[in-house]
XYZ file of C-alpha atoms in Angstrom:
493
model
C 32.845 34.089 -11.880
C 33.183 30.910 -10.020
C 32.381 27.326 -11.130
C 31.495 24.617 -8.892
C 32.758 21.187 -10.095
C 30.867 17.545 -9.012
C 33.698 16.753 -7.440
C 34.261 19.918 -4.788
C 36.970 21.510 -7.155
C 37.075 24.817 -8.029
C 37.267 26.562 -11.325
C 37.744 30.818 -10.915
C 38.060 32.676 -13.961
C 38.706 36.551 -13.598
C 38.915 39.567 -15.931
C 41.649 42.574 -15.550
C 40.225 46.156 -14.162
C 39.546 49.107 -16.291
C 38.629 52.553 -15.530
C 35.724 52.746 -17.350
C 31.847 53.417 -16.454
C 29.715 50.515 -15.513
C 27.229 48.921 -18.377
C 23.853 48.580 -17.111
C 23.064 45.229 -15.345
C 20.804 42.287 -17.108
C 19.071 39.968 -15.580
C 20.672 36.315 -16.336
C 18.958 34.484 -18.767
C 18.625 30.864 -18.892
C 20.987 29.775 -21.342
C 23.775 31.561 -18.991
C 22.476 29.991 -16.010
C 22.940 26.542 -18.321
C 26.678 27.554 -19.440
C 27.559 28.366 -15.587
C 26.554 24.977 -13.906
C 27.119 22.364 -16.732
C 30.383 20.965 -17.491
C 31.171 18.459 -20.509
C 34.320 16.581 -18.371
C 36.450 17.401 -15.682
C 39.422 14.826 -15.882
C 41.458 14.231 -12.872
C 44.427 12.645 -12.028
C 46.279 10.837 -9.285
C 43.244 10.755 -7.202
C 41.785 8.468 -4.932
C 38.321 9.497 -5.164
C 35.905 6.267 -6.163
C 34.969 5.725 -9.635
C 33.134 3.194 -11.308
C 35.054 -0.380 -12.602
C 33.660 0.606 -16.063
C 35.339 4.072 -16.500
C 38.925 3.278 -14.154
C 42.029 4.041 -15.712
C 43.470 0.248 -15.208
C 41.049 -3.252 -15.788
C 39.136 -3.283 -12.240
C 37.403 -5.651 -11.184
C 35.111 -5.046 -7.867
C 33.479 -7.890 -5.761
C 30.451 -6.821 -3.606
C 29.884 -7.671 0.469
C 26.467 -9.423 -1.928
C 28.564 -11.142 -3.814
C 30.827 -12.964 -1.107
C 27.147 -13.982 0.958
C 25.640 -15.296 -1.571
C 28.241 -17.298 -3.181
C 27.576 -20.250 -1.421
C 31.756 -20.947 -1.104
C 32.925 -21.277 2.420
C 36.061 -19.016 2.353
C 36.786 -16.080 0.248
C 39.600 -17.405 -1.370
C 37.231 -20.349 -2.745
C 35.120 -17.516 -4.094
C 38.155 -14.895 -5.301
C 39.241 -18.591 -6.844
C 36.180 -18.496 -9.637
C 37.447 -14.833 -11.123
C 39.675 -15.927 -14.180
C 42.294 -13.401 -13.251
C 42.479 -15.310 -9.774
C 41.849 -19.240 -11.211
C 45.269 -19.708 -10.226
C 44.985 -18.605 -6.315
C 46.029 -20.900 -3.652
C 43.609 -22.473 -1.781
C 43.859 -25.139 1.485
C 43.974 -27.989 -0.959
C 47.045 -27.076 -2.510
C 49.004 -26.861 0.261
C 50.238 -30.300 0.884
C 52.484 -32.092 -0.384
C 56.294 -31.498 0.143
C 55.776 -27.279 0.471
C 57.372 -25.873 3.972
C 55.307 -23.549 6.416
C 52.815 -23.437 3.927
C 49.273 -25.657 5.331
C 46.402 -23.903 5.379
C 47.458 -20.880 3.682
C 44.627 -18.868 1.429
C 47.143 -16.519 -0.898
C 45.397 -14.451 -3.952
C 47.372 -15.028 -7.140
C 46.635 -12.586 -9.960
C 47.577 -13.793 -13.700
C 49.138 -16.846 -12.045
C 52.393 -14.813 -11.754
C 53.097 -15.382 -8.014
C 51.618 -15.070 -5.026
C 54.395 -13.162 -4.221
C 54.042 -10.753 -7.198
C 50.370 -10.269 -6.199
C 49.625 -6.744 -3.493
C 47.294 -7.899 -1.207
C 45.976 -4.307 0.293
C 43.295 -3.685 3.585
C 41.802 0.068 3.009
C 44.457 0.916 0.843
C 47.318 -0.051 3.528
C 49.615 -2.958 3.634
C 48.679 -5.891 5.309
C 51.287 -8.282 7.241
C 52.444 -11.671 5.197
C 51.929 -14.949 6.911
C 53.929 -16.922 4.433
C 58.020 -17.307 5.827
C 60.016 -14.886 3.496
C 57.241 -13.383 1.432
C 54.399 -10.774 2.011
C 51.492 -12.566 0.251
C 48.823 -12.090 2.812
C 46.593 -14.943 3.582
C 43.017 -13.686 3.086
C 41.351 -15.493 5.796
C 42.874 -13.046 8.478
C 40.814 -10.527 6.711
C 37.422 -10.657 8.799
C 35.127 -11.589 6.513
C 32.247 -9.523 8.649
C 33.995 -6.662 7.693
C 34.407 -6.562 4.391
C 32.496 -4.154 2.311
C 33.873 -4.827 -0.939
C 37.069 -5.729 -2.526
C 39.087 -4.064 -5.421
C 41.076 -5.482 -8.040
C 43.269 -4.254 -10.060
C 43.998 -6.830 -12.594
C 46.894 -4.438 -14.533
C 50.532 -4.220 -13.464
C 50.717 -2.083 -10.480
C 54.367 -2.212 -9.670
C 54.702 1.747 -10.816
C 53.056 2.087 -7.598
C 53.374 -0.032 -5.583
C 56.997 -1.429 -6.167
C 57.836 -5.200 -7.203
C 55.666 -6.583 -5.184
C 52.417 -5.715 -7.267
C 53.985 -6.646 -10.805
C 50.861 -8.970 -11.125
C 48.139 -6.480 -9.895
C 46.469 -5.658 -6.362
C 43.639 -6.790 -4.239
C 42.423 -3.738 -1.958
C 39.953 -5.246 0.567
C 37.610 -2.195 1.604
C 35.913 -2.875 5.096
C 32.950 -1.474 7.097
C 33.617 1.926 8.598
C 30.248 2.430 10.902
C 28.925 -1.160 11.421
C 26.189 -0.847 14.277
C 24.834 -4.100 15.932
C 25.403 -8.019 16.131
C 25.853 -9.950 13.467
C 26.604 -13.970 13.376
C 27.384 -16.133 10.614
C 27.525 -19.699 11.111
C 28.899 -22.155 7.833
C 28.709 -25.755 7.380
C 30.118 -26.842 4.296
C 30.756 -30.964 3.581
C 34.623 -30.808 1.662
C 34.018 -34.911 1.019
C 30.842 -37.122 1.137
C 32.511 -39.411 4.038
C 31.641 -36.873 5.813
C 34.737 -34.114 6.054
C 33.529 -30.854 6.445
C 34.457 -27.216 6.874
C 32.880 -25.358 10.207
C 32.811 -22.021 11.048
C 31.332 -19.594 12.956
C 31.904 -15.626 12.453
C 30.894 -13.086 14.814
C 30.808 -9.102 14.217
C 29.640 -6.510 16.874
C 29.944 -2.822 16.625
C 28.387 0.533 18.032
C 28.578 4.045 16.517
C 29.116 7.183 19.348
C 29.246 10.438 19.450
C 27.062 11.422 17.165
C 27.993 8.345 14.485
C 31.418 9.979 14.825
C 33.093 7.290 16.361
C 32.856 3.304 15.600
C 34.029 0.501 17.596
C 33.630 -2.925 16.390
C 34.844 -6.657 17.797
C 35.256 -9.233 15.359
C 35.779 -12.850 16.558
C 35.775 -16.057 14.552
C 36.572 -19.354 14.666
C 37.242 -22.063 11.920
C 37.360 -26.190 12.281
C 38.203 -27.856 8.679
C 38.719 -32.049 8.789
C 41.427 -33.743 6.698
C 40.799 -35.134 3.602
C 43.289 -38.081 2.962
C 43.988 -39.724 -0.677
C 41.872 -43.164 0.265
C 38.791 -40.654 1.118
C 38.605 -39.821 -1.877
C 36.181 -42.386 -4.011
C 38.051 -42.423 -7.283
C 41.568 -42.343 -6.010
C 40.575 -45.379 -4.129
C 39.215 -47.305 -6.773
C 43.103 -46.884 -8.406
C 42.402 -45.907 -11.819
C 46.004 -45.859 -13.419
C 46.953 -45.394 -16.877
C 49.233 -48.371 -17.670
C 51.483 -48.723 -21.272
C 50.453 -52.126 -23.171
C 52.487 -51.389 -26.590
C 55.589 -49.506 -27.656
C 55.941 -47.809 -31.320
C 59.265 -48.857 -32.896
C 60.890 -45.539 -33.820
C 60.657 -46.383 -37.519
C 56.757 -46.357 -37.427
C 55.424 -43.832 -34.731
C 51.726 -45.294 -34.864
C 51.432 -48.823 -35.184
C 47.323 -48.813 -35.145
C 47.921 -50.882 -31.600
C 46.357 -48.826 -28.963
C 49.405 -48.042 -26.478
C 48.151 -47.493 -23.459
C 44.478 -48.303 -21.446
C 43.236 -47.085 -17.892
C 42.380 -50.035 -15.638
C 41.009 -49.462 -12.178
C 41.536 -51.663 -9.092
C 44.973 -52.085 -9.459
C 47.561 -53.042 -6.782
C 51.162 -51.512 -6.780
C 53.911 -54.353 -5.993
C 57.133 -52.730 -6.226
C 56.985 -50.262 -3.337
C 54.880 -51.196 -0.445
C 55.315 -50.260 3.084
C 58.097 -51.202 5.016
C 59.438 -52.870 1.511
C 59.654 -56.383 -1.050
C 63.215 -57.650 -1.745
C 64.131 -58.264 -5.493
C 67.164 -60.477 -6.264
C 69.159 -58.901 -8.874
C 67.737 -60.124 -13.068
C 67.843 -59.240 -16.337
C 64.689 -58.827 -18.309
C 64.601 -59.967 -22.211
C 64.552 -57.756 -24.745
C 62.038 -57.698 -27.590
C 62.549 -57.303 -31.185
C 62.734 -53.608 -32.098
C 60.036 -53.754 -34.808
C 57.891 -54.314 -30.875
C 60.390 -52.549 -28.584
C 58.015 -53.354 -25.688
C 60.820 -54.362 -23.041
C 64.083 -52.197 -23.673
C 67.613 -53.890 -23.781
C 69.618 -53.090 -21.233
C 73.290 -54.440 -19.800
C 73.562 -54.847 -16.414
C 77.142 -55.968 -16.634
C 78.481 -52.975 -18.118
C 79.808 -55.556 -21.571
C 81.796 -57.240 -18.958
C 79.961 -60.337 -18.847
C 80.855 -60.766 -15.054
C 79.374 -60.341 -11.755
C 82.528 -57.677 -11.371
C 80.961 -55.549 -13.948
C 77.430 -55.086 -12.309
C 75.804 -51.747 -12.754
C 72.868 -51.423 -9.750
C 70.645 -49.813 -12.604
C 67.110 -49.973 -11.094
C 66.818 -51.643 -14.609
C 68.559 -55.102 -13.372
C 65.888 -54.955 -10.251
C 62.574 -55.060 -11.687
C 59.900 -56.594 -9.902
C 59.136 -60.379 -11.756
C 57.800 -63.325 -10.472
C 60.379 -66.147 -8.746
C 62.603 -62.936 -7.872
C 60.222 -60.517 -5.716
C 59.534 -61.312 -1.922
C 56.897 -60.356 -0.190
C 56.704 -60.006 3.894
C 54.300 -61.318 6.259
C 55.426 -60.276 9.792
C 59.180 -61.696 9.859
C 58.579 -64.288 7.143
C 59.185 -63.701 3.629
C 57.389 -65.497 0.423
C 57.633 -65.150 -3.292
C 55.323 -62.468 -4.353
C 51.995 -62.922 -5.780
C 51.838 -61.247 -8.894
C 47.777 -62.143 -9.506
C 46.504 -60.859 -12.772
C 49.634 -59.097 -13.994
C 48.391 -55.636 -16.294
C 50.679 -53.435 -18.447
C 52.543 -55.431 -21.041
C 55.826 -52.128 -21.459
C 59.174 -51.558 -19.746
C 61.462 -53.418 -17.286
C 59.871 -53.068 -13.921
C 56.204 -53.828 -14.583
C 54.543 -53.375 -11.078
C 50.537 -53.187 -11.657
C 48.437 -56.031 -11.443
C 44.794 -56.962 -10.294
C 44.325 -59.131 -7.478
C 47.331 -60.938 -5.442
C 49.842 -58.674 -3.487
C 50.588 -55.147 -3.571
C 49.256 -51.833 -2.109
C 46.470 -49.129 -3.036
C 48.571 -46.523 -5.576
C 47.302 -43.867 -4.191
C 49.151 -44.536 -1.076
C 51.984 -43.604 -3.316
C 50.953 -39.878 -3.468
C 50.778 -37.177 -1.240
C 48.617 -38.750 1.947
C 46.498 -35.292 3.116
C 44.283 -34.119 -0.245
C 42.974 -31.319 2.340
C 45.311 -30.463 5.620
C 43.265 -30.636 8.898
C 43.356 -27.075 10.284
C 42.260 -25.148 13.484
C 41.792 -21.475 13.161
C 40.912 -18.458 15.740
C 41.125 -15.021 14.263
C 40.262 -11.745 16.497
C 40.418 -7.920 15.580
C 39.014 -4.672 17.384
C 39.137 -1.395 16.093
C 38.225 2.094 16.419
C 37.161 4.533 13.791
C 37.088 8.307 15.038
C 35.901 11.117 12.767
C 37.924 14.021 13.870
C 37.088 16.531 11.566
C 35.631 16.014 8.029
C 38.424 16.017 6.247
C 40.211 13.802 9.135
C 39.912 10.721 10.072
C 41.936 8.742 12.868
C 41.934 4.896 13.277
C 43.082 2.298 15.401
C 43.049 -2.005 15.337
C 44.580 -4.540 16.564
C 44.737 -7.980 15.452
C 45.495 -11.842 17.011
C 45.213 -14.709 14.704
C 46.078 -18.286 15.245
C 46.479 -20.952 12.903
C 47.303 -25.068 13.813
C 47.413 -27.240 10.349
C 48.867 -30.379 9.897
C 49.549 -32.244 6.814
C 50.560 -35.521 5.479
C 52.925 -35.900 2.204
C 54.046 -38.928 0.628
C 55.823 -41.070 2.687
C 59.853 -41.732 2.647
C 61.448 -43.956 0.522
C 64.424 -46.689 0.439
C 66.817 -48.184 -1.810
C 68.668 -50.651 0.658
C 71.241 -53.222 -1.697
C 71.739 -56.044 -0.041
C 74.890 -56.229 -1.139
C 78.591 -57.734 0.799
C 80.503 -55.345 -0.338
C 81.714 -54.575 3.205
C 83.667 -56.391 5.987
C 81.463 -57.782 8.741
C 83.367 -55.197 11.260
C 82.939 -52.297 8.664
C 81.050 -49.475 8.627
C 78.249 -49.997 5.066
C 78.350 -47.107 2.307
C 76.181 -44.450 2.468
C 75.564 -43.324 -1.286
C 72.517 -40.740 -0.253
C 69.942 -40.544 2.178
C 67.890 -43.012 0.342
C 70.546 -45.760 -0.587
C 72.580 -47.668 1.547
C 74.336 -51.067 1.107
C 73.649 -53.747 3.584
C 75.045 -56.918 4.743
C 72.512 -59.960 3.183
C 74.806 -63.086 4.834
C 75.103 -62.086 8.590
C 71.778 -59.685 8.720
C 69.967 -60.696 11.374
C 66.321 -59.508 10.183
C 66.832 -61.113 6.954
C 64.417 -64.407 6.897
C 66.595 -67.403 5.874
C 64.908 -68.353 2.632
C 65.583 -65.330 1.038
C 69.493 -65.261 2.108
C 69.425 -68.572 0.349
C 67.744 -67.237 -2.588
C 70.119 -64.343 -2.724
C 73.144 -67.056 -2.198
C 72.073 -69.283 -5.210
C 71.018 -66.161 -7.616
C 71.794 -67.138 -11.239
C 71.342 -63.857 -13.458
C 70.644 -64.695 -17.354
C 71.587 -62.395 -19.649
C 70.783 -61.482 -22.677
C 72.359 -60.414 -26.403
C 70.823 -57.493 -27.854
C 67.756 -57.735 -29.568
C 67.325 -57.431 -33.844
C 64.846 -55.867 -35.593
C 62.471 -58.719 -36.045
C 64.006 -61.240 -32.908
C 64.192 -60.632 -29.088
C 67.310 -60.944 -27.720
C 69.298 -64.379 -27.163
C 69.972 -66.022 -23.432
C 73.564 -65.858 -22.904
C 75.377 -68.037 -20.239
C 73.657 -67.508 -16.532
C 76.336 -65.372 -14.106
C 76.025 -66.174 -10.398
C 75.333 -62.784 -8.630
C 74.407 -62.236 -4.930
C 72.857 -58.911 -4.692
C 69.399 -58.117 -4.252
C 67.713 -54.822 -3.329
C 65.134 -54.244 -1.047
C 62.999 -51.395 -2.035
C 60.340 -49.382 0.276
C 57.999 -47.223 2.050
C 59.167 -45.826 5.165
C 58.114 -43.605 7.916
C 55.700 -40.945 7.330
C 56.769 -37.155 6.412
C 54.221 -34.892 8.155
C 53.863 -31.553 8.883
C 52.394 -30.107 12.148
C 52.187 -25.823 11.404
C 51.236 -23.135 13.855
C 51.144 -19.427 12.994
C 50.703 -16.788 15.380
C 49.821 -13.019 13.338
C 49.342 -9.925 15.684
């Protein structure tokens, strides 16, 4: 007899032949008719016939078409983002900074193990990469319209799918006989100065031959402002956590608080375009309060011969730090000077200095212009076989600030006027101070007369000692320079 199975399989049991004379037939009672349609389990294996997330062989997790409309989060990534498994995705924001090629991308990260370790799938095919060198697929050239659900599979899945999937896979599942128009508009504020994400989606389709055949148009396009560090309220109003005591090493805990935040703060020691710093020597203090370290600048030769350009022997102090208006040059005004540990103390409230958070990376969120297209045709040309077609144009502009270059210049004559200066790295140079031209004059005098006191080393209860002042003409100008931006366009067909 023959069993039919749920799932279209086929279970035939048969009995030999004997010569032998027929037993009279029975009518079937209902206990056989039970036994011959019921089935306790029928387990199968390497199929790809849907199951439930609750009974799948590996952890699944599904996300409904329901699920992404009513979220409320204006991408998909943003919403893929709040699954634990996915926390660690990257979204728009986190693609600034000093990262190449990479503004603007939306990559699914499963466990946190990579982006690159994490199969990003579109009906169970592969989907082209849009980050340089990788295949993580950036979800937002998925249309959005068009997605029915998505599956993950939050187990290793590189026994299928090779090393790419060691993390798990995302299989986005899309509409297969969408009939109609259908328009989604999204305004979504990123900042309350008024940055926002806009977007507007647009899906049409039409089902022929007897709902045999689907075509569909998908069109959208995508306008997201830049967020930069001083639009941001509370990076603006500089709160910075600044050290006011250091633990001797004999007594880890002193019952002195160490450190406080203050807010409001002003950052001296690297503003744009630079301060000059004539070369010093901060004094020690006792060990017992190891606030300010002891260092020697003069390398225990106790000349000018022996100097060591430590950033140590250029921190910022008042009577040695310059400040620039224009061409001219003043001493710096320290205002109400904060943080009472190390060498190079730059923070203080009021008087000169610059926002710290122009320090950082400038663009919090890139600025990015998107236009993403697919057709495709769906053709049913038996029932067991099914032909498809799409094609695809996406464009992507983003551009990005990061945190801006940065100089070391020592003013230094450690050259010939007709030589060319050393070139130590990109960001430190030595420079003429006598004969430089853009130098104001007062601080070439300053820099002329500097008298350097150093000091002995420190004791356990007593800071350390002046010792005889050593004339030494260096200075260092420290600064801000140009801006490093990034302008990114990707073109995916």
């Amino acid at each position: 007899q023959g069993i039919n199975a749920e799932y279209g399989g086929v279970i035939a049991v048969a009995a030999p032949a004997w010569a032998q004379t027929p037993a009279p037939q029975q009518a079937p009672t209902a206990a056989d008719t039970q036994d011959a349609t019921e089935l306790g389990e029928v387990v199968i294996t390497g199929s790809r016939i849907r199951r439930s997330a609750e009974n799948a062989a590996t952890p699944l997790i599904q996300v409904q078409r329901e699920d992404l409309l009513s979220t409320g989060q204006t991408t998909v990534i943003d919403y893929l983002a709040t699954i634990p498994a996915l926390s660690n995705s990257v979204v728009p924001s986190d693609t600034t900074g000093s990262g190449l090629g990479d503004g603007g991308l939306s990559l699914p990260n499963l466990r946190s193990l990579g982006s690159n370790r994490t199969l990003t799938l579109v009906d169970g095919r592969r989907h082209v990469g849009s980050s340089g060198g990788q295949l993580s697929v950036d979800v937002d050239t998925i249309p959005r319209l068009l997605i029915e659900n998505i599956e993950i599979v939050t187990g290793g899945a590189s026994s299928v799918y090779g090393a790419d999937a060691v993390s798990g896979v995302l299989n986005f599942v899309l509409r297969k006989n969408f009939e109609g128009l259908e328009i989604d508009a999204n305004y979504g504020m990123i900042n309350q100065n008024g940055e926002a994400n806009k977007r507007i989606s647009a899906l049409g389709g039409v089902n022929l031959l007897d709902g045999r055949l689907n075509l569909y148009l998908h069109g959208e396009y995508e306008q997201v402002d830049e967020v930069t560090s001083l639009d941001i309220d509370w990076l603006r109003d500089a709160p910075v956590r600044i050290g006011i005591d250091a633990d001797p090493t004999t007594a880890r805990s002193d019952g002195i608080l160490d450190s406080r935040v203050y807010t409001g703060v002003r950052r001296i020691d690297l503003p744009r375009w630079g301060q000059t710093t004539l070369a010093n020597v901060s004094q020690p203090s006792a060990l017992n309060n190891p606030n300010v370290p002891y260092v020697d600048c003069f390398s225990g030769t106790g000349s000018a011969a022996g100097f060591s350009y430590s950033a140590n022997c250029f921190g910022v102090q008042p009577g040695k730090t310059y400040w620039y208006d224009g061409t001219t040059a003043r001493l710096a005004d320290f205002g109400e000077r904060v943080g009472e540990t190390g060498i190079n103390r730059p923070y203080n409230i009021g008087g000169d200095g610059e926002n710290p958070a122009e320090f950082s990376t400038g663009s919090r969120v890139p600025r990015s212009e998107s236009a993403r297209f697919q057709a495709g045709a769906n053709f049913a040309l038996t029932s067991s076989i099914e032909l498809y077609a799409e094609a695809k144009y996406v464009t992507e502009d983003t551009f990005d600030l990061s945190q801006p270059t940065f100089y070391d210049i020592d003013l230094v004559n450690s050259y010939g006027a007709g030589s060319v200066n050393p070139i130590y790295n990109v960001a430190n140079f030595d420079l003429r101070w006598s004969d430089n031209a853009f130098l104001p004059q007062n601080v070439k005098d300053a820099i002329a007369g500097n008298l350097v006191t150093p000091y002995s080393q420190p004791t356990e209860t007593a800071a350390g000692t002046a010792l005889a002042p050593i004339l030494l003409q260096n200075a260092r100008h420290s600064m801000f320079g140009p801006d490093r931006t990034q302008d990114n366009t990707r073109t995916l067909r």
